[in-house]
C-alpha cells in the first residue's frame, strides 16, 4: 500500500485519469442500456440550453485567429531555429492529425444527405447547397478549434520556454490551487473521448467495407472489436517509434494514397462540373459564413438537424482540439504565428473542400443516372464502398480505402498516445515509453466499451451513441476554450 501511495503522489494526474476512464468503461459494460438512456437525455438538455453557445464559440474562434494572424502578434516566431519539418511533411502531418478517417467516412454519405435533405434555403442549386454546408462543417471552424490550442501551446513551448501542459500555459492558471491539474485532467478526458469516437466510427466503417467485399451482413461485433485491438496495437508500435520514424512516415503515406484515390475519381468525373461546383460552393460558403455560423434566418436548419450534425461536429472538433493542437504546435517550431495560423486554417480546409467536391459532385451525377435511387449511399459505413462500384477496379479501390482507413486511424491514435504520454510524463517532449503502453491499453479498454454502447439498441450504432456522448463530454471544454481566448489575448498585450 505504501508503494502504491508513493506512486500515486508522484503522478496523481495519470492515476486519477486512468481511474475515471477505467471505471466509466466498467460502468458502460455493466449498465450499457441505462448509460445510453442517460446520455440521450443529457444530449437533449445540452442542445436546448447550450446549442447557441456552441455556434457562437465556433465563429469567435475563427475571428480570434484571423485577428491574431494579421495583427502585430502574427510576426512572433515560434522558436529561434529553422522549421524542423519541410512544408510538405508539415502539411501532411497537419491533415492526417486533424481529419483522418473522417474524410473517408463522410466522403459520399454527407454530401448526398445534404443534397437530398437541403438544410438551408437559398437561391443556390441543391448541389451547391449540399457542398456549401459540408464545407461549413469541415472547414474553417473545425480548424480554428485546433488552431486555438496549437497557438496557445506553441507560444508556451517556443516563446515562453515552458512545457506542453495546458494547465501551465497561462500564468493566471497557476494563481488558483489545483486549477492547473484540473485543466490537465479535463484535457486528457476530453482527448480520450474524442479519440475513442474516431476509433469506433473508423473501425465500424472498416468492418462495413470488409463485409461489403465479402458479401456478408455488416455489423459483426466480434470483427469490430478485433479491428479496434489491431488499430490500438499498430498505433502503440508507431508511437513507440516516435514522431520522426513512425508518425511522419504514416502521415506522408496517408496523403499520397488519399490524393491517388481522389485523382482516380476526379479524372473519371465531369471535371468542368466538379470545378464549377467547387468554386461556386466555396464563394457561397465564404459569403454566407456568418449566417451559417449563427444559424440565422434561412440558414437555420432547425434544432434536431443541428444536434445530429453541427453541434455534434463542433463537439467532435473540440474533443480533438487538445491533442491535435499540441501536435500542430510540436511540429510548427521555427514558423511564425501568422504562418502557423494561416496554414492551419486554409490549407487543410481547401484540401477537404476539393475532396468533398470530387466525391460529392460525382455522387450527385450518379444518383441522377439511377432510375430510381434506392438509398445506395445512405449508410455512412458502406457508402464509399458502394460508390466505388460505379468505377473500374472497384475491388482494388475498396481494398485501398480499407488500408487507408486503418492507416488514418493508426495515425490519429498514435498521435493521441504520444500527446497523452507527454501529459503523464510531466510535459516531456519525448515521453517515456512505459506511458505510451499505459495509454494504448486504456484507449483500447474504453474503445471496446463504446463499441458495446453503440450496439445496445436495434436502431442505434456507434455514430448515434457518440453524437450524444460527445455533445455532453465536450461542453466543459467548450467553456474552457472561450476562457483561454480572453486570457491569452491579455497575455499577448501584456508581453508584446
Short mmCIF file of C-alpha atoms in Angstrom, two decimals:
data_model
loop_
_atom_site.label_atom_id
_atom_site.label_comp_id
_atom_site.label_asym_id
_atom_site.label_seq_id
_atom_site.Cartn_x
_atom_site.Cartn_y
_atom_site.Cartn_z
CA UNK A 1 0.00 0.00 0.00
CA UNK A 2 2.86 2.38 0.80
CA UNK A 3 4.41 1.73 -2.62
CA UNK A 4 1.06 2.40 -4.35
CA UNK A 5 0.61 5.59 -2.30
CA UNK A 6 4.09 6.85 -3.22
CA UNK A 7 3.49 6.05 -6.86
CA UNK A 8 0.17 7.96 -6.79
CA UNK A 9 1.77 11.03 -5.22
CA UNK A 10 4.44 11.06 -7.94
CA UNK A 11 1.88 11.07 -10.75
CA UNK A 12 -1.65 11.78 -9.47
CA UNK A 13 -2.84 13.04 -12.88
CA UNK A 14 -2.22 9.67 -14.53
CA UNK A 15 -3.84 7.67 -11.75
CA UNK A 16 -6.95 9.88 -11.50
CA UNK A 17 -7.46 9.97 -15.28
CA UNK A 18 -6.88 6.23 -15.61
CA UNK A 19 -9.28 5.54 -12.72
CA UNK A 20 -12.05 7.68 -14.22
CA UNK A 21 -11.67 6.06 -17.64
CA UNK A 22 -11.43 2.53 -16.29
CA UNK A 23 -14.47 2.82 -14.01
CA UNK A 24 -16.50 4.64 -16.67
CA UNK A 25 -15.72 1.81 -19.08
CA UNK A 26 -16.68 -0.73 -16.39
CA UNK A 27 -19.95 1.12 -15.79
CA UNK A 28 -20.71 1.13 -19.53
CA UNK A 29 -20.01 -2.62 -19.72
CA UNK A 30 -22.26 -3.29 -16.69
CA UNK A 31 -25.16 -0.87 -17.30
CA UNK A 32 -24.97 -0.26 -21.02
CA UNK A 33 -28.63 0.47 -21.72
CA UNK A 34 -29.04 2.76 -18.72
CA UNK A 35 -25.90 4.69 -19.70
CA UNK A 36 -27.22 5.09 -23.25
CA UNK A 37 -30.53 6.49 -21.98
CA UNK A 38 -28.60 8.82 -19.67
CA UNK A 39 -26.51 10.36 -22.44
CA UNK A 40 -29.58 10.54 -24.70
CA UNK A 41 -31.38 12.73 -22.14
CA UNK A 42 -28.21 14.72 -21.46
CA UNK A 43 -27.64 15.49 -25.15
CA UNK A 44 -31.17 16.92 -25.47
CA UNK A 45 -30.59 19.10 -22.40
CA UNK A 46 -27.29 20.44 -23.76
CA UNK A 47 -28.91 21.13 -27.13
CA UNK A 48 -31.74 23.14 -25.59
CA UNK A 49 -29.59 25.16 -23.17
CA UNK A 50 -26.18 25.49 -24.81
CA UNK A 51 -26.77 24.93 -28.54
CA UNK A 52 -26.43 28.62 -29.37
CA UNK A 53 -23.24 28.82 -27.30
CA UNK A 54 -21.60 26.12 -29.45
CA UNK A 55 -22.39 28.14 -32.59
CA UNK A 56 -21.10 31.44 -31.21
CA UNK A 57 -17.95 29.76 -29.93
CA UNK A 58 -17.10 28.37 -33.37
CA UNK A 59 -17.47 31.77 -35.03
CA UNK A 60 -15.46 33.55 -32.32
CA UNK A 61 -12.58 31.06 -32.67
CA UNK A 62 -12.29 31.84 -36.40
CA UNK A 63 -12.46 35.62 -35.85
CA UNK A 64 -9.93 35.40 -32.99
CA UNK A 65 -7.34 33.53 -35.07
CA UNK A 66 -7.74 35.83 -38.08
CA UNK A 67 -7.20 38.84 -35.83
CA UNK A 68 -4.07 37.33 -34.24
CA UNK A 69 -2.65 36.33 -37.65
CA UNK A 70 -2.95 39.81 -39.17
CA UNK A 71 -2.08 41.78 -36.05
CA UNK A 72 1.45 42.59 -34.86
CA UNK A 73 1.38 39.30 -32.91
CA UNK A 74 1.49 37.36 -36.18
CA UNK A 75 5.17 38.27 -36.56
CA UNK A 76 6.18 36.42 -33.39
CA UNK A 77 8.43 33.48 -34.29
CA UNK A 78 7.91 30.16 -32.57
CA UNK A 79 11.46 29.46 -31.52
CA UNK A 80 14.78 30.64 -32.94
CA UNK A 81 15.65 27.59 -35.06
CA UNK A 82 14.62 26.73 -38.61
CA UNK A 83 11.43 24.65 -39.12
CA UNK A 84 12.05 21.04 -38.12
CA UNK A 85 9.93 19.65 -40.98
CA UNK A 86 9.71 20.79 -44.60
CA UNK A 87 6.41 22.32 -45.70
CA UNK A 88 5.10 19.21 -47.49
CA UNK A 89 5.68 16.95 -44.48
CA UNK A 90 4.23 19.65 -42.21
CA UNK A 91 1.04 19.86 -44.30
CA UNK A 92 0.80 16.05 -44.49
CA UNK A 93 1.03 15.70 -40.71
CA UNK A 94 -1.44 18.58 -40.22
CA UNK A 95 -4.01 16.91 -42.40
CA UNK A 96 -3.54 13.38 -41.10
CA UNK A 97 -3.78 14.53 -37.49
CA UNK A 98 -6.79 16.79 -37.92
CA UNK A 99 -9.16 14.93 -40.19
CA UNK A 100 -8.03 11.36 -40.57
CA UNK A 101 -10.53 8.67 -41.40
CA UNK A 102 -13.47 11.10 -41.19
CA UNK A 103 -12.98 12.29 -44.76
CA UNK A 104 -13.40 8.69 -45.94
CA UNK A 105 -16.35 8.03 -43.63
CA UNK A 106 -18.26 11.07 -44.89
CA UNK A 107 -16.85 11.46 -48.44
CA UNK A 108 -20.05 10.29 -50.13
CA UNK A 109 -22.73 9.95 -47.45
CA UNK A 110 -22.64 13.52 -46.10
CA UNK A 111 -22.83 15.45 -49.41
CA UNK A 112 -25.56 13.04 -50.58
CA UNK A 113 -27.56 13.54 -47.38
CA UNK A 114 -27.28 17.33 -47.73
CA UNK A 115 -28.26 17.04 -51.40
CA UNK A 116 -31.41 15.02 -50.66
CA UNK A 117 -32.27 16.95 -47.46
CA UNK A 118 -31.22 20.57 -48.04
CA UNK A 119 -30.52 22.01 -44.58
CA UNK A 120 -30.85 25.65 -45.66
CA UNK A 121 -32.98 27.56 -48.15
CA UNK A 122 -31.14 29.84 -50.58
CA UNK A 123 -31.26 30.66 -54.28
CA UNK A 124 -28.44 28.17 -54.99
CA UNK A 125 -28.93 24.73 -56.53
CA UNK A 126 -29.36 21.68 -54.30
CA UNK A 127 -25.88 20.50 -55.34
CA UNK A 128 -24.22 23.77 -54.31
CA UNK A 129 -26.14 23.96 -51.02
CA UNK A 130 -25.07 20.39 -50.20
CA UNK A 131 -21.40 21.15 -50.79
CA UNK A 132 -21.59 24.54 -49.06
CA UNK A 133 -22.99 23.05 -45.86
CA UNK A 134 -20.47 20.20 -45.97
CA UNK A 135 -17.69 22.79 -46.28
CA UNK A 136 -19.13 24.62 -43.28
CA UNK A 137 -18.92 21.52 -41.10
CA UNK A 138 -15.41 20.55 -42.24
CA UNK A 139 -13.87 23.95 -42.83
CA UNK A 140 -12.54 26.99 -41.05
CA UNK A 141 -14.41 26.43 -37.77
CA UNK A 142 -13.07 22.91 -37.27
CA UNK A 143 -9.51 24.04 -37.88
CA UNK A 144 -10.00 27.14 -35.73
CA UNK A 145 -10.71 24.88 -32.73
CA UNK A 146 -7.43 23.11 -33.44
CA UNK A 147 -5.64 26.38 -34.11
CA UNK A 148 -6.59 27.94 -30.76
CA UNK A 149 -4.81 25.18 -28.85
CA UNK A 150 -1.94 24.97 -31.32
CA UNK A 151 -1.35 28.71 -30.82
CA UNK A 152 -1.54 28.54 -27.04
CA UNK A 153 0.82 25.57 -26.74
CA UNK A 154 3.28 26.73 -29.41
CA UNK A 155 3.57 30.12 -27.69
CA UNK A 156 4.05 28.47 -24.31
CA UNK A 157 6.56 25.94 -25.64
CA UNK A 158 8.72 28.00 -28.00
CA UNK A 159 8.31 31.62 -26.87
CA UNK A 160 7.91 31.29 -23.09
CA UNK A 161 10.10 28.12 -22.98
CA UNK A 162 7.52 26.34 -20.82
CA UNK A 163 6.06 22.84 -21.38
CA UNK A 164 3.14 21.44 -23.39
CA UNK A 165 0.79 21.07 -20.41
CA UNK A 166 -2.29 23.26 -20.87
CA UNK A 167 -2.50 23.84 -17.14
CA UNK A 168 0.89 25.58 -17.28
CA UNK A 169 0.30 27.57 -20.47
CA UNK A 170 -1.04 30.78 -18.90
CA UNK A 171 0.14 32.47 -15.67
CA UNK A 172 -3.45 33.04 -14.48
CA UNK A 173 -3.96 29.30 -14.10
CA UNK A 174 -1.18 29.00 -11.53
CA UNK A 175 -2.80 31.51 -9.16
CA UNK A 176 -5.58 29.09 -8.16
CA UNK A 177 -4.62 25.94 -6.27
CA UNK A 178 -5.28 22.69 -8.15
CA UNK A 179 -6.54 24.59 -11.25
CA UNK A 180 -3.59 23.57 -13.50
CA UNK A 181 -4.06 19.91 -12.54
CA UNK A 182 -7.83 20.17 -13.12
CA UNK A 183 -7.26 21.68 -16.58
CA UNK A 184 -4.82 18.91 -17.49
CA UNK A 185 -7.29 16.27 -16.29
CA UNK A 186 -10.12 17.82 -18.31
CA UNK A 187 -7.84 17.91 -21.36
CA UNK A 188 -6.91 14.25 -21.01
CA UNK A 189 -10.51 13.07 -20.60
CA UNK A 190 -11.80 15.21 -23.49
CA UNK A 191 -8.99 13.92 -25.71
CA UNK A 192 -9.74 10.28 -24.91
CA UNK A 193 -13.48 10.73 -25.53
CA UNK A 194 -12.88 12.32 -28.94
CA UNK A 195 -10.29 9.76 -29.92
CA UNK A 196 -12.44 6.81 -28.91
CA UNK A 197 -15.29 8.22 -31.00
CA UNK A 198 -12.99 8.25 -34.04
CA UNK A 199 -11.83 4.69 -33.33
CA UNK A 200 -15.42 3.45 -33.00
CA UNK A 201 -16.55 5.12 -36.22
CA UNK A 202 -13.44 4.18 -38.19
CA UNK A 203 -13.37 0.51 -37.22
CA UNK A 204 -17.11 0.21 -37.88
CA UNK A 205 -16.55 1.58 -41.39
CA UNK A 206 -13.64 -0.81 -41.95
CA UNK A 207 -15.89 -3.69 -40.87
CA UNK A 208 -18.57 -2.38 -43.25
CA UNK A 209 -16.06 -2.42 -46.10
CA UNK A 210 -14.85 -5.93 -45.30
CA UNK A 211 -18.45 -7.18 -45.06
CA UNK A 212 -19.33 -5.47 -48.33
CA UNK A 213 -16.39 -7.02 -50.17
CA UNK A 214 -17.13 -10.48 -48.74
CA UNK A 215 -20.91 -10.12 -49.39
CA UNK A 216 -21.70 -10.83 -45.74
CA UNK A 217 -24.02 -8.90 -43.37
CA UNK A 218 -22.41 -5.81 -41.84
CA UNK A 219 -22.32 -5.04 -38.12
CA UNK A 220 -20.36 -8.09 -36.92
CA UNK A 221 -19.47 -7.10 -33.36
CA UNK A 222 -16.56 -9.50 -32.82
CA UNK A 223 -14.87 -8.27 -36.01
CA UNK A 224 -15.17 -4.62 -34.94
CA UNK A 225 -13.70 -5.49 -31.53
CA UNK A 226 -10.81 -7.31 -33.23
CA UNK A 227 -10.20 -4.32 -35.51
CA UNK A 228 -10.07 -1.98 -32.51
CA UNK A 229 -7.37 -4.21 -30.98
CA UNK A 230 -5.34 -4.25 -34.23
CA UNK A 231 -5.55 -0.46 -34.62
CA UNK A 232 -4.50 0.19 -30.99
CA UNK A 233 -1.62 -2.29 -31.29
CA UNK A 234 -0.35 -0.74 -34.53
CA UNK A 235 -0.72 2.76 -33.05
CA UNK A 236 1.30 1.77 -29.99
CA UNK A 237 4.09 0.43 -32.21
CA UNK A 238 4.11 3.68 -34.20
CA UNK A 239 4.03 5.88 -31.06
CA UNK A 240 6.81 3.70 -29.60
CA UNK A 241 8.95 4.55 -32.63
CA UNK A 242 8.33 8.30 -32.17
CA UNK A 243 7.30 11.21 -34.39
CA UNK A 244 10.08 11.16 -37.00
CA UNK A 245 10.26 7.40 -37.51
CA UNK A 246 6.61 6.38 -37.10
CA UNK A 247 4.12 9.23 -37.25
CA UNK A 248 5.80 11.22 -40.06
CA UNK A 249 6.09 8.21 -42.38
CA UNK A 250 2.47 7.10 -41.90
CA UNK A 251 1.21 10.69 -42.37
CA UNK A 252 3.03 11.01 -45.70
CA UNK A 253 1.63 7.65 -46.83
CA UNK A 254 -1.89 8.83 -45.93
CA UNK A 255 -1.61 11.96 -48.04
CA UNK A 256 -0.18 10.11 -51.06
CA UNK A 257 -2.92 7.46 -51.08
CA UNK A 258 -5.69 10.00 -50.39
CA UNK A 259 -4.50 12.06 -53.36
CA UNK A 260 -4.36 8.98 -55.60
CA UNK A 261 -7.93 7.97 -54.67
CA UNK A 262 -9.22 11.50 -55.25
CA UNK A 263 -7.49 11.77 -58.65
CA UNK A 264 -8.83 8.34 -59.62
CA UNK A 265 -12.39 9.61 -59.16
CA UNK A 266 -11.70 13.14 -60.43
CA UNK A 267 -10.27 12.01 -63.79
CA UNK A 268 -13.37 9.89 -64.46
CA UNK A 269 -15.84 12.55 -63.34
CA UNK A 270 -17.18 15.55 -65.24
CA UNK A 271 -14.13 17.71 -64.48
CA UNK A 272 -15.68 21.02 -65.55
CA UNK A 273 -18.77 20.38 -63.40
CA UNK A 274 -16.62 19.48 -60.39
CA UNK A 275 -14.63 22.72 -60.72
CA UNK A 276 -17.76 24.84 -61.24
CA UNK A 277 -19.46 23.41 -58.15
CA UNK A 278 -16.26 23.68 -56.12
CA UNK A 279 -15.72 27.38 -56.83
CA UNK A 280 -19.41 28.30 -56.57
CA UNK A 281 -19.83 26.43 -53.27
CA UNK A 282 -16.61 27.94 -51.92
CA UNK A 283 -17.69 31.50 -52.76
CA UNK A 284 -21.15 30.89 -51.23
CA UNK A 285 -19.55 29.42 -48.10
CA UNK A 286 -17.33 32.48 -47.62
CA UNK A 287 -20.19 34.93 -48.28
CA UNK A 288 -22.63 33.03 -46.04
CA UNK A 289 -20.12 32.18 -43.32
CA UNK A 290 -21.58 34.39 -40.58
CA UNK A 291 -25.29 33.48 -41.06
CA UNK A 292 -24.28 29.84 -41.42
CA UNK A 293 -22.22 30.02 -38.23
CA UNK A 294 -25.08 31.53 -36.22
CA UNK A 295 -27.95 29.65 -37.96
CA UNK A 296 -29.70 32.91 -38.87
CA UNK A 297 -32.95 33.09 -40.85
CA UNK A 298 -32.91 30.83 -43.91
CA UNK A 299 -29.59 29.43 -42.70
CA UNK A 300 -31.18 27.80 -39.65
CA UNK A 301 -31.69 24.07 -40.31
CA UNK A 302 -33.54 23.51 -37.01
CA UNK A 303 -32.54 22.16 -33.60
CA UNK A 304 -32.88 18.49 -34.49
CA UNK A 305 -30.67 18.84 -37.55
CA UNK A 306 -28.14 20.94 -35.65
CA UNK A 307 -27.96 18.32 -32.88
CA UNK A 308 -27.38 15.45 -35.29
CA UNK A 309 -24.86 17.35 -37.38
CA UNK A 310 -23.41 20.75 -36.41
CA UNK A 311 -23.42 20.51 -32.59
CA UNK A 312 -22.01 17.00 -32.88
CA UNK A 313 -19.26 18.15 -35.26
CA UNK A 314 -18.33 21.11 -33.05
CA UNK A 315 -18.18 18.76 -30.05
CA UNK A 316 -16.04 16.34 -32.07
CA UNK A 317 -13.59 19.03 -33.20
CA UNK A 318 -13.40 20.36 -29.64
CA UNK A 319 -12.65 16.88 -28.32
CA UNK A 320 -9.85 16.52 -30.87
CA UNK A 321 -8.54 20.06 -30.32
CA UNK A 322 -6.21 19.39 -27.34
CA UNK A 323 -4.11 16.58 -28.78
CA UNK A 324 -4.30 17.85 -32.37
CA UNK A 325 -3.40 21.38 -31.23
CA UNK A 326 -0.48 20.09 -29.16
CA UNK A 327 0.78 18.05 -32.09
CA UNK A 328 0.41 21.01 -34.51
CA UNK A 329 2.36 23.15 -32.05
CA UNK A 330 5.03 20.46 -31.71
CA UNK A 331 5.63 20.28 -35.49
CA UNK A 332 5.40 24.08 -36.09
CA UNK A 333 8.63 25.01 -34.32
CA UNK A 334 10.53 27.65 -36.28
CA UNK A 335 7.49 29.09 -38.08
CA UNK A 336 5.81 32.42 -37.33
CA UNK A 337 2.43 32.62 -35.60
CA UNK A 338 0.97 34.04 -38.83
CA UNK A 339 2.29 31.15 -40.95
CA UNK A 340 1.03 28.55 -38.49
CA UNK A 341 -2.46 30.09 -38.20
CA UNK A 342 -2.94 30.61 -41.95
CA UNK A 343 -1.52 27.17 -42.68
CA UNK A 344 -3.86 25.53 -40.18
CA UNK A 345 -6.96 27.47 -41.26
CA UNK A 346 -6.58 27.47 -45.04
CA UNK A 347 -4.55 24.56 -46.42
CA UNK A 348 -6.35 21.58 -44.84
CA UNK A 349 -9.74 23.31 -45.29
CA UNK A 350 -9.24 23.83 -49.02
CA UNK A 351 -7.97 20.26 -49.36
CA UNK A 352 -11.12 18.95 -47.65
CA UNK A 353 -13.36 21.17 -49.79
CA UNK A 354 -11.92 19.83 -53.03
CA UNK A 355 -12.11 16.25 -51.71
CA UNK A 356 -15.83 16.62 -50.94
CA UNK A 357 -16.41 18.39 -54.26
CA UNK A 358 -14.94 15.47 -56.20
CA UNK A 359 -16.78 12.73 -54.33
CA UNK A 360 -19.95 14.72 -53.68
CA UNK A 361 -20.37 16.10 -57.20
CA UNK A 362 -19.72 12.67 -58.73
CA UNK A 363 -22.25 11.12 -56.32
CA UNK A 364 -24.91 13.65 -57.36
CA UNK A 365 -24.38 12.74 -61.02
CA UNK A 366 -24.54 9.00 -60.24
CA UNK A 367 -27.83 9.48 -58.37
CA UNK A 368 -29.18 11.41 -61.37
CA UNK A 369 -28.38 8.44 -63.62
CA UNK A 370 -30.07 5.91 -61.31
CA UNK A 371 -33.67 5.01 -62.05
CA UNK A 372 -34.68 5.17 -59.28
CA UNK A 373 -32.21 5.92 -56.47
CA UNK A 374 -32.72 3.33 -53.68
CA UNK A 375 -30.54 4.76 -50.92
CA UNK A 376 -27.28 3.17 -52.11
CA UNK A 377 -25.23 5.98 -50.50
CA UNK A 378 -27.29 6.49 -47.34
CA UNK A 379 -25.35 4.19 -45.00
CA UNK A 380 -22.43 6.10 -43.52
CA UNK A 381 -20.34 2.95 -43.06
CA UNK A 382 -20.76 1.43 -46.55
CA UNK A 383 -21.49 4.40 -48.85
CA UNK A 384 -17.89 4.83 -50.02
CA UNK A 385 -17.53 1.16 -50.96
CA UNK A 386 -20.81 1.18 -52.90
CA UNK A 387 -19.71 4.39 -54.61
CA UNK A 388 -16.51 2.78 -55.94
CA UNK A 389 -18.60 0.00 -57.54
CA UNK A 390 -19.59 2.55 -60.19
CA UNK A 391 -15.97 2.68 -61.40
CA UNK A 392 -13.44 0.20 -62.80
CA UNK A 393 -11.12 -1.67 -60.40
CA UNK A 394 -13.68 -1.38 -57.61
CA UNK A 395 -12.23 -4.30 -55.62
CA UNK A 396 -8.80 -2.69 -55.71
CA UNK A 397 -10.01 0.81 -54.76
CA UNK A 398 -12.14 -0.61 -51.97
CA UNK A 399 -9.20 -2.58 -50.58
CA UNK A 400 -7.04 0.53 -50.83
CA UNK A 401 -9.74 2.51 -48.98
CA UNK A 402 -9.76 -0.05 -46.16
CA UNK A 403 -5.96 0.14 -45.86
CA UNK A 404 -6.15 3.94 -45.85
CA UNK A 405 -8.84 3.88 -43.17
CA UNK A 406 -6.63 1.71 -40.98
CA UNK A 407 -3.63 3.96 -41.66
CA UNK A 408 -5.55 7.16 -40.82
CA UNK A 409 -6.87 5.62 -37.61
CA UNK A 410 -3.42 4.43 -36.59
CA UNK A 411 -2.07 7.96 -37.19
CA UNK A 412 -4.77 9.54 -35.02
CA UNK A 413 -4.38 7.02 -32.22
CA UNK A 414 -0.58 7.10 -32.13
CA UNK A 415 -0.63 10.92 -32.02
CA UNK A 416 -3.05 10.79 -29.10
CA UNK A 417 -0.98 8.15 -27.29
CA UNK A 418 2.11 10.31 -27.74
CA UNK A 419 0.44 13.50 -26.51
CA UNK A 420 -1.30 11.80 -23.57
CA UNK A 421 2.05 10.33 -22.61
CA UNK A 422 3.52 13.84 -22.60
CA UNK A 423 0.84 14.88 -20.11
CA UNK A 424 1.55 11.86 -17.94
CA UNK A 425 5.31 12.40 -18.07
CA UNK A 426 5.27 15.99 -16.75
CA UNK A 427 5.22 17.57 -20.20
CA UNK A 428 8.34 15.89 -21.59
CA UNK A 429 8.76 16.44 -25.32
CA UNK A 430 9.79 12.78 -25.70
CA UNK A 431 7.74 10.89 -23.09
CA UNK A 432 8.99 7.61 -21.69
CA UNK A 433 7.76 4.51 -23.45
CA UNK A 434 6.05 2.97 -20.42
CA UNK A 435 3.48 5.80 -20.54
CA UNK A 436 2.81 5.10 -24.22
CA UNK A 437 2.00 1.49 -23.30
CA UNK A 438 -0.31 2.54 -20.44
CA UNK A 439 -2.30 4.88 -22.70
CA UNK A 440 -2.54 2.33 -25.50
CA UNK A 441 -4.15 -0.12 -23.04
CA UNK A 442 -6.53 2.48 -21.55
CA UNK A 443 -7.66 3.63 -25.00
CA UNK A 444 -8.23 0.02 -26.04
CA UNK A 445 -10.43 -0.70 -22.99
CA UNK A 446 -12.50 2.46 -23.36
CA UNK A 447 -12.92 1.93 -27.12
CA UNK A 448 -14.33 -1.55 -26.55
CA UNK A 449 -16.84 -0.09 -24.07
CA UNK A 450 -18.01 2.48 -26.64
CA UNK A 451 -18.39 -0.21 -29.30
CA UNK A 452 -20.64 -2.18 -26.93
CA UNK A 453 -22.60 1.01 -26.14
CA UNK A 454 -23.18 1.69 -29.84
CA UNK A 455 -24.69 -1.76 -30.37
CA UNK A 456 -27.06 -1.86 -27.38
CA UNK A 457 -30.22 -0.84 -29.27
CA UNK A 458 -31.55 -2.10 -32.61
CA UNK A 459 -31.90 1.41 -34.06
CA UNK A 460 -28.55 2.61 -32.68
CA UNK A 461 -24.97 2.42 -33.90
CA UNK A 462 -21.61 3.82 -32.85
CA UNK A 463 -22.35 7.09 -34.66
CA UNK A 464 -25.61 7.85 -32.83
CA UNK A 465 -24.10 6.86 -29.47
CA UNK A 466 -21.05 9.08 -29.95
CA UNK A 467 -23.12 12.03 -31.19
CA UNK A 468 -24.90 12.08 -27.84
CA UNK A 469 -21.84 11.29 -25.73
CA UNK A 470 -19.55 13.92 -27.26
CA UNK A 471 -22.09 16.74 -27.11
CA UNK A 472 -22.16 16.27 -23.33
CA UNK A 473 -18.50 15.46 -22.66
CA UNK A 474 -17.18 18.40 -24.73
CA UNK A 475 -19.31 21.05 -23.01
CA UNK A 476 -16.86 21.82 -20.14
CA UNK A 477 -14.06 22.08 -22.66
CA UNK A 478 -16.14 24.49 -24.77
CA UNK A 479 -16.34 26.89 -21.81
CA UNK A 480 -12.62 26.44 -21.19
CA UNK A 481 -11.91 27.31 -24.85
CA UNK A 482 -13.87 30.57 -24.54
CA UNK A 483 -11.94 31.46 -21.40
CA UNK A 484 -8.45 30.83 -22.75
CA UNK A 485 -9.02 33.12 -25.76
CA UNK A 486 -9.62 36.05 -23.41
CA UNK A 487 -6.71 35.18 -21.12
CA UNK A 488 -4.29 34.53 -23.99
CA UNK A 489 -5.12 37.85 -25.64
CA UNK A 490 -4.41 39.63 -22.33
CA UNK A 491 -1.10 37.79 -22.13
CA UNK A 492 -0.09 38.89 -25.63
CA UNK A 493 -0.90 42.55 -24.98
CA UNK A 494 0.97 42.42 -21.67
CA UNK A 495 4.12 40.84 -23.13
CA UNK A 496 4.25 42.42 -26.60
#
